Short mmCIF file of C-alpha atoms in Angstrom, two decimals:
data_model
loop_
_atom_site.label_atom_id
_atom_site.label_comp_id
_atom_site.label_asym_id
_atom_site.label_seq_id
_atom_site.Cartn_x
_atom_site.Cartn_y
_atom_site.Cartn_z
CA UNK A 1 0.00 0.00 0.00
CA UNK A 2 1.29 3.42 -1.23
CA UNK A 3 0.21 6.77 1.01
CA UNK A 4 -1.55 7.16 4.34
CA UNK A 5 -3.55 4.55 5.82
CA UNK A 6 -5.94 6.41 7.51
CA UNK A 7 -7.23 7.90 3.55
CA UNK A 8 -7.65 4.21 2.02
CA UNK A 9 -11.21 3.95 0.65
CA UNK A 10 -13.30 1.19 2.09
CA UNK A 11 -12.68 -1.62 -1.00
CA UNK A 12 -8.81 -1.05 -0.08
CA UNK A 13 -8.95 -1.67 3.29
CA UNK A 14 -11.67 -4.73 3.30
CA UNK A 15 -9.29 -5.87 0.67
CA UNK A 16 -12.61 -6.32 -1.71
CA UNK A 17 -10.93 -7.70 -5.00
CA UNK A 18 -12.22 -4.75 -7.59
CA UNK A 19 -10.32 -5.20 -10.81
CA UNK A 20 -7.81 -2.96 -10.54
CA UNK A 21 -8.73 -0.38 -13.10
CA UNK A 22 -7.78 3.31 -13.39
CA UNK A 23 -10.95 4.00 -12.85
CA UNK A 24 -11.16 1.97 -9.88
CA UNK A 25 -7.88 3.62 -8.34
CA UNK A 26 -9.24 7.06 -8.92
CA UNK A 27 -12.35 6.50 -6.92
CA UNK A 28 -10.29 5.73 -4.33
CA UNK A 29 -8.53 8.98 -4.83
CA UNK A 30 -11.87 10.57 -4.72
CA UNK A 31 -12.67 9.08 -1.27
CA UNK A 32 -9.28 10.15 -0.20
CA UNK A 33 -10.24 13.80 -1.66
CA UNK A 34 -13.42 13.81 -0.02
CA UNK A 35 -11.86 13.19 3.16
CA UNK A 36 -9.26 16.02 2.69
CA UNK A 37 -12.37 18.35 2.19
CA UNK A 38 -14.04 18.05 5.14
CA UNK A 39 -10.62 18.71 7.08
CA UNK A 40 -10.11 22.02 5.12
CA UNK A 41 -13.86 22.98 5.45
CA UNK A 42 -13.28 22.80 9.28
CA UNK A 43 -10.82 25.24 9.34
CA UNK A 44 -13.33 27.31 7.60
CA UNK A 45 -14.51 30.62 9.39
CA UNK A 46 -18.29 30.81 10.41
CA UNK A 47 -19.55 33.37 12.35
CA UNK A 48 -15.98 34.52 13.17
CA UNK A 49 -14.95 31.28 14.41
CA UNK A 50 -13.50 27.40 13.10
CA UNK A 51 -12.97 24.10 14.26
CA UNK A 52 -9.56 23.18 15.65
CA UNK A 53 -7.71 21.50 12.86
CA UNK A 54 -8.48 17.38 13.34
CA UNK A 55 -7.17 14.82 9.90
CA UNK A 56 -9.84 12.41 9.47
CA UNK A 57 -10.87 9.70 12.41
CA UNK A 58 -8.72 11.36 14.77
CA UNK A 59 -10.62 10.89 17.88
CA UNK A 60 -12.07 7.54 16.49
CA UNK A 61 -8.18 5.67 16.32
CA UNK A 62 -4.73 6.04 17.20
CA UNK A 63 -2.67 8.71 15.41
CA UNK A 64 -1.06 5.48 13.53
CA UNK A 65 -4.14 2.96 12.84
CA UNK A 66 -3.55 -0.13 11.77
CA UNK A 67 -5.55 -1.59 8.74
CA UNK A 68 -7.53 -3.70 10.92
CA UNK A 69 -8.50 -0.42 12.92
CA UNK A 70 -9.55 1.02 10.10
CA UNK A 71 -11.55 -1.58 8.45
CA UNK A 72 -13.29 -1.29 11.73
CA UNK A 73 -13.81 1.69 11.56
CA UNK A 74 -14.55 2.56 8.11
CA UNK A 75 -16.44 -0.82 7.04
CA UNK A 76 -17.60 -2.77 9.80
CA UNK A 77 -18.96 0.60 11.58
CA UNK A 78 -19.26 2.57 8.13
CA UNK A 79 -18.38 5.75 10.19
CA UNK A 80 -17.52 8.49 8.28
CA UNK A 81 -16.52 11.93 9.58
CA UNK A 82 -18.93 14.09 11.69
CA UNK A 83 -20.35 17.34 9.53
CA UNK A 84 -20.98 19.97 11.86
CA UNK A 85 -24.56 20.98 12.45
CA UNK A 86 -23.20 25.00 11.62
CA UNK A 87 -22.86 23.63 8.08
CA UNK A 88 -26.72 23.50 7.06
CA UNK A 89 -27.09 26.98 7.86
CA UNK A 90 -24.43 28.29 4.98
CA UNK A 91 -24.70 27.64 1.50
CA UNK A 92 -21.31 26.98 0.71
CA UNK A 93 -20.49 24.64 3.40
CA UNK A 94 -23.81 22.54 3.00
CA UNK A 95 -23.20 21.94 -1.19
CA UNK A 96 -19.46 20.85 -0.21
CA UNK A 97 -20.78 18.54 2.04
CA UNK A 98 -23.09 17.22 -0.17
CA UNK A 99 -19.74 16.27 -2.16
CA UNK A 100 -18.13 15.29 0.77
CA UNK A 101 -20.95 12.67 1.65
CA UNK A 102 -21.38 11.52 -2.80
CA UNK A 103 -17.14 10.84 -1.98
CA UNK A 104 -17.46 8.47 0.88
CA UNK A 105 -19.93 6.15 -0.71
CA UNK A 106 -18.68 2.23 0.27
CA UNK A 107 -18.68 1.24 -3.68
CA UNK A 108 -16.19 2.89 -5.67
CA UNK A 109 -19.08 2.75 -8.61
CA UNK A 110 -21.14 5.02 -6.46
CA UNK A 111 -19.10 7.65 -5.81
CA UNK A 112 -18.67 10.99 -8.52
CA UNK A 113 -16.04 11.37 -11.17
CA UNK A 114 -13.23 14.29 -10.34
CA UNK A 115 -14.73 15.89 -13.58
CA UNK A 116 -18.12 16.36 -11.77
CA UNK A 117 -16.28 17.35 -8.13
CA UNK A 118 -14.70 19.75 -10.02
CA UNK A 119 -18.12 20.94 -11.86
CA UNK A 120 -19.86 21.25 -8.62
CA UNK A 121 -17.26 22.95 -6.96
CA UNK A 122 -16.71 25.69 -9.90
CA UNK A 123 -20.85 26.39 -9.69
CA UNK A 124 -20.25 26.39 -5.76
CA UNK A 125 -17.38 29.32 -6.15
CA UNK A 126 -19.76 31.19 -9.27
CA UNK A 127 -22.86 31.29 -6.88
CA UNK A 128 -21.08 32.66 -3.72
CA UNK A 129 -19.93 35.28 -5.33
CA UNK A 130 -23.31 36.20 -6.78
#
């Protein structure tokens, strides 16, 4: 395995045998991506204040999970990272976690192309500053 543990999408960490198509290991990437989202969109400012910064699962495991922590975690539990409640009330924080949650889908079929993340995020930056 190549990269940090903790950011392995569910199929690589329940070791589900997907064939191992580029498509495949970019929907991993997108998991990964969505993951890296919702720790940047903590940091974001509302109402003059942010979250402390936290990388994904933080409180959940030890700052160097194993695998088998993980797949705990991540498939037997199918815990995924907690949006804060703040988030529904502003526009631009509830569309990016509607991204967030389409990235963290358990199938790697279900979850969005990077073409359409990056579609949803340009109409997210064009409509905030409308």
């Amino acid at each position: 395995m190549v990269g940090t543990k903790r950011y392995l999408p569910p199929e690589s960490l329940s070791k589900i045998l997907f064939p191992q198509s580029f498509e495949v290991v970019q929907k991993g990437d997108v998991y990964a991506f969505g993951l890296l989202l919702w720790e940047v969109s903590r940091r974001t400012l509302i109402n003059g204040k942010s979250y402390e910064y936290e990388v994904a699962f933080e409180n959940e495991v030890p700052s160097d999970p194993t695998v088998d922590e993980l797949y705990n975690l991540v498939v037997t539990q199918n815990y995924r990272p907690k949006i804060p409640s703040e988030w529904k009330n502003n526009n631009i924080l509830k569309n990016l976690e509607k991204i967030m949650i389409d990235c963290w889908f358990n199938s790697p079929q279900s979850r969005p192309k990077m073409t359409n993340i990056r579609r949803r995020l340009r109409d997210i930056n064009e409509n905030s500053l409308n």
